[in-house]
mmCIF file of C-alpha atoms and ligand atoms in Angstrom:
data_model
loop_
_atom_site.group_PDB
_atom_site.id
_atom_site.type_symbol
_atom_site.label_atom_id
_atom_site.label_comp_id
_atom_site.label_asym_id
_atom_site.label_seq_id
_atom_site.Cartn_x
_atom_site.Cartn_y
_atom_site.Cartn_z
ATOM 1 C CA MET C 1 95.252 96.079 129.862
ATOM 2 C CA ARG C 2 98.364 94.697 131.661
ATOM 3 C CA ALA C 3 101.643 96.297 130.709
ATOM 4 C CA ALA C 4 105.192 96.270 132.061
ATOM 5 C CA ARG C 5 106.244 99.905 132.582
ATOM 6 C CA PHE C 6 108.978 101.923 134.196
ATOM 7 C CA HIS C 7 108.281 105.259 135.931
ATOM 8 C CA GLU C 8 111.999 106.101 136.412
ATOM 9 C CA THR C 9 114.994 105.002 134.490
ATOM 10 C CA GLY C 10 117.364 102.555 136.235
ATOM 11 C CA GLY C 11 117.797 98.814 136.869
ATOM 12 C CA PRO C 12 115.429 95.959 135.902
ATOM 13 C CA GLU C 13 113.557 96.423 139.177
ATOM 14 C CA GLN C 14 112.036 99.610 137.729
ATOM 15 C CA LEU C 15 109.911 97.466 135.456
ATOM 16 C CA GLN C 16 106.532 96.765 137.051
ATOM 17 C CA VAL C 17 103.344 95.183 135.579
ATOM 18 C CA GLU C 18 100.510 97.611 135.940
ATOM 19 C CA SER C 19 96.952 98.013 134.769
ATOM 20 C CA VAL C 20 96.939 100.885 132.174
ATOM 21 C CA PRO C 21 94.311 102.123 129.674
ATOM 22 C CA ASN C 22 94.312 100.422 126.292
ATOM 23 C CA PRO C 23 96.064 102.524 123.631
ATOM 24 C CA SER C 24 93.982 104.079 120.862
ATOM 25 C CA PRO C 25 95.208 104.013 117.234
ATOM 26 C CA ARG C 26 95.446 107.227 115.317
ATOM 27 C CA PRO C 27 93.780 107.224 111.901
ATOM 28 C CA ASP C 28 96.734 105.588 110.185
ATOM 29 C CA GLU C 29 97.621 103.171 112.920
ATOM 30 C CA ILE C 30 96.547 99.688 114.002
ATOM 31 C CA LEU C 31 95.696 98.290 117.451
ATOM 32 C CA VAL C 32 97.023 94.755 117.993
ATOM 33 C CA GLU C 33 96.209 92.102 120.637
ATOM 34 C CA VAL C 34 99.733 90.991 121.457
ATOM 35 C CA ARG C 35 100.454 87.194 121.573
ATOM 36 C CA ALA C 36 104.249 87.269 121.882
ATOM 37 C CA ILE C 37 106.970 89.892 122.407
ATOM 38 C CA GLY C 38 110.638 89.682 121.419
ATOM 39 C CA VAL C 39 113.244 90.756 123.999
ATOM 40 C CA ASN C 40 116.187 92.907 122.832
ATOM 41 C CA PRO C 41 119.075 94.767 124.395
ATOM 42 C CA THR C 42 117.773 98.016 122.853
ATOM 43 C CA GLU C 43 114.832 98.337 125.312
ATOM 44 C CA VAL C 44 117.223 97.632 128.160
ATOM 45 C CA TYR C 45 119.393 100.561 127.174
ATOM 46 C CA SER C 46 116.257 102.760 127.042
ATOM 47 C CA ARG C 47 115.145 101.608 130.542
ATOM 48 C CA GLU C 48 118.619 102.499 131.724
ATOM 49 C CA GLY C 49 118.108 106.014 130.378
ATOM 50 C CA ASP C 50 119.974 106.267 127.044
ATOM 51 C CA ARG C 51 116.933 107.907 125.385
ATOM 52 C CA ASP C 52 114.739 110.812 126.373
ATOM 53 C CA HIS C 53 111.401 109.102 126.560
ATOM 54 C CA PRO C 54 108.477 110.661 128.374
ATOM 55 C CA LEU C 55 107.750 108.606 131.522
ATOM 56 C CA PRO C 56 106.140 106.314 132.424
ATOM 57 C CA ARG C 57 107.093 104.171 129.478
ATOM 58 C CA ILE C 58 106.260 100.695 128.202
ATOM 59 C CA PRO C 59 109.514 99.334 126.649
ATOM 60 C CA GLY C 60 109.760 96.915 123.737
ATOM 61 C CA ALA C 61 110.394 96.944 120.000
ATOM 62 C CA ASP C 62 109.009 93.603 118.758
ATOM 63 C CA PHE C 63 105.538 92.072 118.744
ATOM 64 C CA ALA C 64 103.309 89.551 117.012
ATOM 65 C CA GLY C 65 99.501 89.278 117.469
ATOM 66 C CA ILE C 66 96.071 89.737 115.993
ATOM 67 C CA VAL C 67 94.723 93.042 114.637
ATOM 68 C CA GLU C 68 92.001 94.195 117.047
ATOM 69 C CA SER C 69 91.030 97.397 115.260
ATOM 70 C CA VAL C 70 92.372 99.777 112.536
ATOM 71 C CA GLY C 71 92.312 103.573 112.060
ATOM 72 C CA GLU C 72 90.075 104.948 109.483
ATOM 73 C CA THR C 73 92.722 105.341 106.740
ATOM 74 C CA VAL C 74 94.318 101.880 107.156
ATOM 75 C CA THR C 75 93.766 99.646 104.127
ATOM 76 C CA ASP C 76 96.522 97.028 104.274
ATOM 77 C CA VAL C 77 95.175 94.894 107.207
ATOM 78 C CA GLU C 78 91.835 94.429 108.922
ATOM 79 C CA PRO C 79 90.636 93.143 112.290
ATOM 80 C CA GLY C 80 91.427 89.501 112.795
ATOM 81 C CA ASP C 81 94.616 89.494 110.601
ATOM 82 C CA ARG C 82 97.761 88.013 112.051
ATOM 83 C CA VAL C 83 100.608 90.607 112.050
ATOM 84 C CA PHE C 84 104.101 91.036 113.403
ATOM 85 C CA GLY C 85 106.019 94.260 113.815
ATOM 86 C CA THR C 86 109.177 95.947 114.994
ATOM 87 C CA GLY C 87 110.903 99.258 115.479
ATOM 88 C CA LEU C 88 108.608 100.489 118.215
ATOM 89 C CA GLN C 89 111.487 101.099 120.713
ATOM 90 C CA ASN C 90 111.503 104.779 119.892
ATOM 91 C CA ASP C 91 107.776 105.211 119.459
ATOM 92 C CA ARG C 92 105.138 106.567 121.846
ATOM 93 C CA GLN C 93 104.928 103.295 123.803
ATOM 94 C CA GLY C 94 106.577 99.895 123.287
ATOM 95 C CA THR C 95 105.332 96.310 123.098
ATOM 96 C CA TYR C 96 105.575 94.816 126.647
ATOM 97 C CA ALA C 97 101.798 94.842 126.975
ATOM 98 C CA GLU C 98 98.576 92.995 126.095
ATOM 99 C CA TYR C 99 97.789 95.502 123.339
ATOM 100 C CA VAL C 100 100.040 97.752 121.218
ATOM 101 C CA VAL C 101 99.506 100.449 118.711
ATOM 102 C CA ALA C 102 101.726 100.209 115.613
ATOM 103 C CA ARG C 103 102.211 102.977 113.041
ATOM 104 C CA PRO C 104 102.464 102.468 109.243
ATOM 105 C CA ARG C 105 105.559 100.742 107.830
ATOM 106 C CA ARG C 106 106.296 99.127 111.199
ATOM 107 C CA TYR C 107 104.374 95.853 110.696
ATOM 108 C CA ALA C 108 103.574 93.201 108.123
ATOM 109 C CA VAL C 109 101.171 90.313 107.748
ATOM 110 C CA LEU C 110 102.412 87.168 109.608
ATOM 111 C CA PRO C 111 101.873 84.113 107.380
ATOM 112 C CA ASP C 112 99.713 81.322 108.772
ATOM 113 C CA GLU C 113 102.667 78.899 108.812
ATOM 114 C CA VAL C 114 104.698 81.180 111.152
ATOM 115 C CA SER C 115 103.954 81.102 114.869
ATOM 116 C CA PHE C 116 103.424 84.267 116.920
ATOM 117 C CA GLU C 117 106.581 83.314 118.836
ATOM 118 C CA GLN C 118 108.728 83.206 115.696
ATOM 119 C CA GLY C 119 107.198 86.389 114.402
ATOM 120 C CA ALA C 120 107.782 88.335 117.555
ATOM 121 C CA ALA C 121 111.270 87.010 117.942
ATOM 122 C CA ALA C 122 112.182 87.903 114.280
ATOM 123 C CA GLY C 123 111.496 91.613 114.318
ATOM 124 C CA VAL C 124 114.689 93.436 115.364
ATOM 125 C CA VAL C 125 117.104 90.652 114.493
ATOM 126 C CA GLY C 126 115.564 89.614 111.164
ATOM 127 C CA THR C 127 115.425 93.175 109.888
ATOM 128 C CA THR C 128 118.898 93.938 111.171
ATOM 129 C CA ALA C 129 120.446 90.951 109.419
ATOM 130 C CA TRP C 130 118.572 91.710 106.207
ATOM 131 C CA LEU C 131 119.551 95.379 106.232
ATOM 132 C CA ALA C 132 123.168 94.565 107.076
ATOM 133 C CA PHE C 133 123.776 92.030 104.382
ATOM 134 C CA VAL C 134 121.235 92.619 101.674
ATOM 135 C CA GLU C 135 120.854 96.428 101.769
ATOM 136 C CA HIS C 136 124.202 97.727 103.066
ATOM 137 C CA ALA C 137 127.018 95.189 102.544
ATOM 138 C CA ARG C 138 125.407 93.439 99.561
ATOM 139 C CA LEU C 139 126.801 89.967 100.140
ATOM 140 C CA THR C 140 127.169 87.705 97.148
ATOM 141 C CA PRO C 141 127.920 83.986 96.715
ATOM 142 C CA THR C 142 131.606 84.849 96.395
ATOM 143 C CA SER C 143 131.682 86.957 99.572
ATOM 144 C CA THR C 144 133.400 85.900 102.813
ATOM 145 C CA CYS C 145 131.956 87.378 105.912
ATOM 146 C CA PHE C 146 132.989 87.476 109.584
ATOM 147 C CA ILE C 147 130.208 87.726 112.238
ATOM 148 C CA HIS C 148 131.130 88.344 115.802
ATOM 149 C CA GLY C 149 129.016 86.254 118.176
ATOM 150 C CA GLY C 150 127.083 83.828 115.879
ATOM 151 C CA SER C 151 124.832 82.277 118.488
ATOM 152 C CA GLY C 152 122.923 85.163 119.990
ATOM 153 C CA GLY C 153 119.847 86.979 118.804
ATOM 154 C CA VAL C 154 121.263 88.919 115.875
ATOM 155 C CA GLY C 155 124.141 86.489 115.468
ATOM 156 C CA HIS C 156 122.233 83.308 114.737
ATOM 157 C CA VAL C 157 119.934 85.149 112.239
ATOM 158 C CA ALA C 158 122.905 86.921 110.647
ATOM 159 C CA VAL C 159 124.686 83.578 110.074
ATOM 160 C CA GLN C 160 121.537 82.169 108.399
ATOM 161 C CA THR C 161 120.906 85.285 106.313
ATOM 162 C CA ALA C 162 124.597 85.391 105.150
ATOM 163 C CA LYS C 163 124.381 81.800 104.086
ATOM 164 C CA LEU C 164 121.139 82.492 102.218
ATOM 165 C CA CYS C 165 123.105 85.196 100.294
ATOM 166 C CA GLY C 166 125.485 82.376 99.459
ATOM 167 C CA ALA C 167 128.444 83.808 101.403
ATOM 168 C CA THR C 168 131.143 81.887 103.223
ATOM 169 C CA VAL C 169 130.610 82.607 106.956
ATOM 170 C CA VAL C 170 133.252 82.661 109.740
ATOM 171 C CA THR C 171 131.808 83.402 113.185
ATOM 172 C CA THR C 172 132.634 83.238 116.899
ATOM 173 C CA ALA C 173 131.028 82.026 120.093
ATOM 174 C CA GLY C 174 132.015 81.744 123.749
ATOM 175 C CA SER C 175 131.384 78.058 124.552
ATOM 176 C CA GLU C 176 131.516 74.737 122.721
ATOM 177 C CA ALA C 177 127.740 74.434 122.913
ATOM 178 C CA SER C 178 127.270 77.869 121.376
ATOM 179 C CA ARG C 179 129.823 77.019 118.657
ATOM 180 C CA GLU C 180 127.936 73.880 117.851
ATOM 181 C CA PHE C 181 124.731 75.935 117.629
ATOM 182 C CA ALA C 182 126.324 78.431 115.253
ATOM 183 C CA ARG C 183 127.435 75.503 113.068
ATOM 184 C CA GLU C 184 123.848 74.201 113.075
ATOM 185 C CA CYS C 185 122.781 77.668 111.823
ATOM 186 C CA GLY C 186 125.048 77.137 108.859
ATOM 187 C CA ALA C 187 128.374 78.816 109.735
ATOM 188 C CA ASP C 188 131.301 77.403 107.764
ATOM 189 C CA THR C 189 133.862 78.038 110.570
ATOM 190 C CA VAL C 190 133.216 78.841 114.219
ATOM 191 C CA LEU C 191 135.963 80.098 116.467
ATOM 192 C CA ASP C 192 136.224 80.730 120.227
ATOM 193 C CA TYR C 193 136.080 84.480 120.580
ATOM 194 C CA ALA C 194 138.356 84.268 123.657
ATOM 195 C CA ARG C 195 141.217 82.534 121.935
ATOM 196 C CA PRO C 196 144.259 84.741 122.080
ATOM 197 C CA ASP C 197 145.190 84.121 118.428
ATOM 198 C CA LEU C 198 141.780 85.028 117.071
ATOM 199 C CA LEU C 199 143.107 87.582 114.549
ATOM 200 C CA ALA C 200 145.896 85.254 113.273
ATOM 201 C CA THR C 201 143.459 82.380 112.994
ATOM 202 C CA ALA C 202 140.906 84.418 111.096
ATOM 203 C CA GLN C 203 143.674 85.662 108.796
ATOM 204 C CA LYS C 204 144.741 82.114 108.157
ATOM 205 C CA ILE C 205 141.186 80.946 107.351
ATOM 206 C CA ALA C 206 140.652 83.955 105.015
ATOM 207 C CA PRO C 207 144.155 84.759 103.666
ATOM 208 C CA ASP C 208 142.826 87.367 101.223
ATOM 209 C CA GLY C 209 140.775 88.927 103.978
ATOM 210 C CA VAL C 210 136.975 88.927 104.576
ATOM 211 C CA ASP C 211 134.652 91.168 102.445
ATOM 212 C CA VAL C 212 132.305 92.035 105.272
ATOM 213 C CA VAL C 213 132.552 92.061 109.081
ATOM 214 C CA LEU C 214 129.345 92.359 111.187
ATOM 215 C CA ASP C 215 130.304 93.869 114.531
ATOM 216 C CA HIS C 216 127.967 94.481 117.464
ATOM 217 C CA ARG C 217 130.902 95.186 119.907
ATOM 218 C CA ILE C 218 133.106 97.820 118.301
ATOM 219 C CA GLY C 219 134.521 98.660 121.754
ATOM 220 C CA SER C 220 136.366 95.338 121.534
ATOM 221 C CA TYR C 221 136.796 94.730 117.837
ATOM 222 C CA LEU C 222 137.084 97.832 115.595
ATOM 223 C CA GLN C 223 140.840 97.445 115.103
ATOM 224 C CA PHE C 224 140.444 93.659 114.603
ATOM 225 C CA ASP C 225 137.795 94.321 112.001
ATOM 226 C CA LEU C 226 140.030 96.581 109.986
ATOM 227 C CA GLU C 227 142.917 94.101 110.169
ATOM 228 C CA VAL C 228 140.808 91.118 108.973
ATOM 229 C CA LEU C 229 139.203 92.991 106.104
ATOM 230 C CA ALA C 230 139.909 92.335 102.361
ATOM 231 C CA PRO C 231 140.549 95.279 99.927
ATOM 232 C CA ASP C 232 137.388 97.322 99.513
ATOM 233 C CA GLY C 233 135.798 95.523 102.422
ATOM 234 C CA THR C 234 133.127 96.811 104.693
ATOM 235 C CA VAL C 235 132.769 96.744 108.444
ATOM 236 C CA VAL C 236 129.057 96.897 109.305
ATOM 237 C CA VAL C 237 128.682 98.289 112.799
ATOM 238 C CA ILE C 238 125.534 97.713 114.776
ATOM 239 C CA GLY C 239 126.650 98.109 118.413
ATOM 240 C CA GLY C 240 129.067 99.668 120.811
ATOM 241 C CA PRO C 241 130.004 100.648 123.408
ATOM 242 C CA GLN C 242 131.347 103.513 121.302
ATOM 243 C CA ASP C 243 133.284 105.214 124.153
ATOM 244 C CA GLU C 244 135.707 102.194 124.214
ATOM 245 C CA SER C 245 136.099 101.879 120.432
ATOM 246 C CA ARG C 246 139.512 102.955 119.188
ATOM 247 C CA ILE C 247 141.372 102.613 115.887
ATOM 248 C CA THR C 248 144.909 102.274 117.090
ATOM 249 C CA ASP C 249 146.398 101.807 113.616
ATOM 250 C CA MET C 250 144.822 103.339 110.516
ATOM 251 C CA TRP C 251 147.164 101.585 108.142
ATOM 252 C CA PRO C 252 145.046 98.407 107.609
ATOM 253 C CA ALA C 253 142.081 100.638 106.758
ATOM 254 C CA ILE C 254 144.059 102.836 104.398
ATOM 255 C CA ARG C 255 145.662 99.809 102.670
ATOM 256 C CA THR C 256 142.215 98.302 101.974
ATOM 257 C CA ASP C 257 140.075 101.343 101.274
ATOM 258 C CA ALA C 258 137.894 100.172 104.113
ATOM 259 C CA THR C 259 134.316 101.294 104.484
ATOM 260 C CA VAL C 260 132.789 101.528 107.921
ATOM 261 C CA GLN C 261 129.014 101.446 107.753
ATOM 262 C CA VAL C 262 127.113 102.248 110.903
ATOM 263 C CA PHE C 263 123.357 101.792 111.073
ATOM 264 C CA ALA C 264 120.357 101.324 113.314
ATOM 265 C CA MET C 265 117.468 99.256 112.064
ATOM 266 C CA SER C 266 115.039 101.731 113.649
ATOM 267 C CA ASN C 267 116.232 104.421 111.170
ATOM 268 C CA GLU C 268 114.775 102.367 108.216
ATOM 269 C CA PRO C 269 111.682 104.188 107.040
ATOM 270 C CA ASP C 270 109.997 101.089 105.628
ATOM 271 C CA LEU C 271 110.573 98.315 108.145
ATOM 272 C CA GLY C 272 107.293 96.813 106.913
ATOM 273 C CA ALA C 273 108.840 96.021 103.523
ATOM 274 C CA VAL C 274 111.817 94.323 105.243
ATOM 275 C CA LEU C 275 109.437 92.372 107.468
ATOM 276 C CA GLU C 276 107.673 91.177 104.373
ATOM 277 C CA GLU C 277 110.966 89.750 103.083
ATOM 278 C CA VAL C 278 111.702 88.087 106.464
ATOM 279 C CA ALA C 279 108.159 86.664 106.491
ATOM 280 C CA VAL C 280 108.849 84.862 103.211
ATOM 281 C CA LEU C 281 111.968 83.242 104.652
ATOM 282 C CA LEU C 282 110.196 82.305 107.878
ATOM 283 C CA ALA C 283 107.170 80.825 106.031
ATOM 284 C CA ASP C 284 109.168 78.496 103.783
ATOM 285 C CA GLY C 285 111.556 77.478 106.568
ATOM 286 C CA ARG C 286 114.719 79.014 105.196
ATOM 287 C CA LEU C 287 115.030 81.177 108.329
ATOM 288 C CA ASP C 288 114.418 79.726 111.769
ATOM 289 C CA ILE C 289 114.397 81.817 114.864
ATOM 290 C CA HIS C 290 115.540 79.704 117.877
ATOM 291 C CA ILE C 291 113.523 80.491 121.034
ATOM 292 C CA ALA C 292 115.825 79.923 123.999
ATOM 293 C CA ARG C 293 113.469 80.912 126.831
ATOM 294 C CA ARG C 294 109.895 82.121 127.343
ATOM 295 C CA TYR C 295 108.888 84.543 130.140
ATOM 296 C CA ASP C 296 105.542 85.683 131.569
ATOM 297 C CA LEU C 297 104.924 89.431 131.403
ATOM 298 C CA GLU C 298 105.257 89.473 135.178
ATOM 299 C CA ASP C 299 108.868 88.270 134.671
ATOM 300 C CA ALA C 300 109.773 91.016 132.103
ATOM 301 C CA ALA C 301 112.436 92.313 134.456
ATOM 302 C CA ALA C 302 114.097 88.867 134.597
ATOM 303 C CA ALA C 303 113.950 88.672 130.802
ATOM 304 C CA GLN C 304 115.697 92.069 130.545
ATOM 305 C CA ARG C 305 118.339 91.041 133.012
ATOM 306 C CA ALA C 306 118.953 87.745 131.102
ATOM 307 C CA VAL C 307 119.230 89.411 127.661
ATOM 308 C CA ILE C 308 122.211 91.427 128.931
ATOM 309 C CA GLU C 309 123.846 89.047 131.463
ATOM 310 C CA ASP C 310 123.199 85.495 130.211
ATOM 311 C CA SER C 311 124.574 83.413 127.412
ATOM 312 C CA PHE C 312 121.726 81.780 125.426
ATOM 313 C CA HIS C 313 121.107 80.477 121.878
ATOM 314 C CA GLY C 314 118.833 82.678 119.757
ATOM 315 C CA LYS C 315 116.065 84.747 121.329
ATOM 316 C CA LEU C 316 114.216 85.360 124.551
ATOM 317 C CA ILE C 317 110.529 86.114 124.295
ATOM 318 C CA ILE C 318 107.752 87.236 126.645
ATOM 319 C CA LEU C 319 104.231 85.826 126.476
ATOM 320 C CA PRO C 320 101.767 88.374 127.841
HETATM 321 N N1 NAP K 401 122.140 98.838 115.217
HETATM 322 C C1 NAP K 401 121.046 98.090 115.224
HETATM 323 O O1 NAP K 401 120.107 98.319 114.518
HETATM 324 C C2 NAP K 401 121.001 96.866 116.150
HETATM 325 C C3 NAP K 401 120.055 95.899 115.945
HETATM 326 C C4 NAP K 401 120.042 94.772 116.767
HETATM 327 C C5 NAP K 401 121.038 94.685 117.777
HETATM 328 N N2 NAP K 401 121.907 95.634 117.980
HETATM 329 C C6 NAP K 401 122.863 95.573 119.082
HETATM 330 O O2 NAP K 401 123.671 94.325 118.882
HETATM 331 C C7 NAP K 401 124.050 93.885 120.105
HETATM 332 C C8 NAP K 401 123.668 92.312 120.181
HETATM 333 O O3 NAP K 401 122.233 92.195 120.195
HETATM 334 P P1 NAP K 401 121.613 90.736 120.304
HETATM 335 O O4 NAP K 401 120.159 90.912 120.331
HETATM 336 O O5 NAP K 401 122.243 89.827 119.348
HETATM 337 O O6 NAP K 401 122.155 90.327 121.766
HETATM 338 P P2 NAP K 401 122.294 88.877 122.422
HETATM 339 O O7 NAP K 401 121.214 87.976 121.918
HETATM 340 O O8 NAP K 401 122.437 89.067 123.886
HETATM 341 O O9 NAP K 401 123.675 88.312 121.822
HETATM 342 C C9 NAP K 401 124.905 88.803 122.235
HETATM 343 C C10 NAP K 401 126.006 87.989 121.563
HETATM 344 O O10 NAP K 401 127.241 88.514 121.864
HETATM 345 C C11 NAP K 401 128.159 87.456 122.022
HETATM 346 N N3 NAP K 401 129.317 87.891 122.772
HETATM 347 C C12 NAP K 401 129.470 88.102 124.103
HETATM 348 N N4 NAP K 401 130.752 88.444 124.345
HETATM 349 C C13 NAP K 401 131.413 88.463 123.179
HETATM 350 C C14 NAP K 401 132.712 88.735 122.768
HETATM 351 N N5 NAP K 401 133.652 89.179 123.645
HETATM 352 N N6 NAP K 401 133.029 88.683 121.439
HETATM 353 C C15 NAP K 401 132.131 88.323 120.524
HETATM 354 N N7 NAP K 401 130.850 88.026 120.817
HETATM 355 C C16 NAP K 401 130.525 88.134 122.146
HETATM 356 C C17 NAP K 401 127.338 86.442 122.729
HETATM 357 O O11 NAP K 401 127.955 85.140 122.645
HETATM 358 P P3 NAP K 401 128.054 84.137 123.903
HETATM 359 O O12 NAP K 401 126.645 83.875 124.393
HETATM 360 O O13 NAP K 401 128.682 82.931 123.344
HETATM 361 O O14 NAP K 401 128.906 84.795 124.941
HETATM 362 C C18 NAP K 401 126.066 86.511 121.958
HETATM 363 O O15 NAP K 401 126.114 85.730 120.795
HETATM 364 C C19 NAP K 401 123.343 94.660 121.167
HETATM 365 O O16 NAP K 401 124.191 95.669 121.662
HETATM 366 C C20 NAP K 401 122.273 95.369 120.398
HETATM 367 O O17 NAP K 401 121.831 96.528 120.969
HETATM 368 C C21 NAP K 401 121.946 96.723 117.165
#
C-alpha cells in the first residue's frame, strides 16, 4: 500500500509517500481501506519528535473507510461496513495510508448519511468537543461558555457542541471572515482575539463570569481564563505550549474556587462510544464539519504545514 511515513523526526519534508506492506490486524482488530484522513496538529507534534515512537512511522489519528477484514474475535463490524475512527496517533502506526489497522474502542460505524470526508474530519475534534463539554464541564442550557478560536478544527465543532448543550457561547477569531464563520456555527458573540481590551470586553458581555472556558493555548490565556471565570467555573485545557503558561495572579482563581481540567482525548478508553454519539449528530445534521481543503496523500507534508501555519475554517483532510 501507499503510506506517508517519516524515518526521522523533523520538519514536514521528512514525510515521504512510500510503498509499504499492508498492516495485519491482530485477533481483536480491524483492517480498514481508508477513504479519507483528518489532519490534526497532534500528528505534526509527533513528527517533530514530541513522542517516542519507533521509526519509521506513519502519522495520523483520524480515518474513515470500509472494513476490509476483521480479526477472529471481532463481532461488532464485518467486511464491507463503513466505519470511522480516531485516537490512533499513539498507536503502532497512524492513518496517513491506504489501509489502517484499528484496535477496539477506537472506531464506530459510520452512518450511510455521513460522508467519509465528514467522518474522517470528525474524529479528534468531535470527540474532543464532546468530552470537554458533555463529560468534563457538563454544560447546561443555563451555562455561559468562552471558546478561544471558534473557527478552527476543534473550535468550530466546540461552538456547535456547546450550542447543542444549550449554552450561551462567546468565542474569538482572527479575521472578520473567521468571525462570520464562527457566527454561522452558532456562536452568540464573536470577538477579535487580537483586540487589546479582550478581557474587559468579555467581562462586559458576561458580567457574572463564564462557567466554562475551552482553552487550546494556555501559553497565552491561562491568566485570562481565570479572570473571566464565574464562581465554581471550569477552565478546560486541551493545548499549550505549557512552557509559556503562567498564572501571574492566583487571586481570581481563589475567589472563584476555579477548577482547571486538563485532558487529552486519546486518554479516553472508549473513544468508540464517543464516536457513536458524534455519529448521531452528524447523521441528523445537527453537527456539520466544514472541510476547508482536500489534499492528495502525496501532499501530506503540505497539509501538515498548513494545519500549523495557515488560518482556515474547519478541517483539512487527505484523500489517499
Ligand atoms: N487535548 C486534546 O485532546 C486535544 C484535542 C484536539 C486538539 N488539541 C490541540 O488544540 C489545538 C488546536 O487544534 P485544532 O485542530 O483546532 O487546530 P486548528 O484547526 O489549526 O485551529 C487553531 C485555531 O486557533 C486559533 N488561533 C490562532 N491564534 C490564536 C490566538 N492568539 N488566540 C485564539 N485563537 C487563536 C485559530 O484562529 P484563526 O485561524 O482565526 O487565527 C484557529 O481557530 C492544537 O494545539 C491541538 O493539538 C488538543
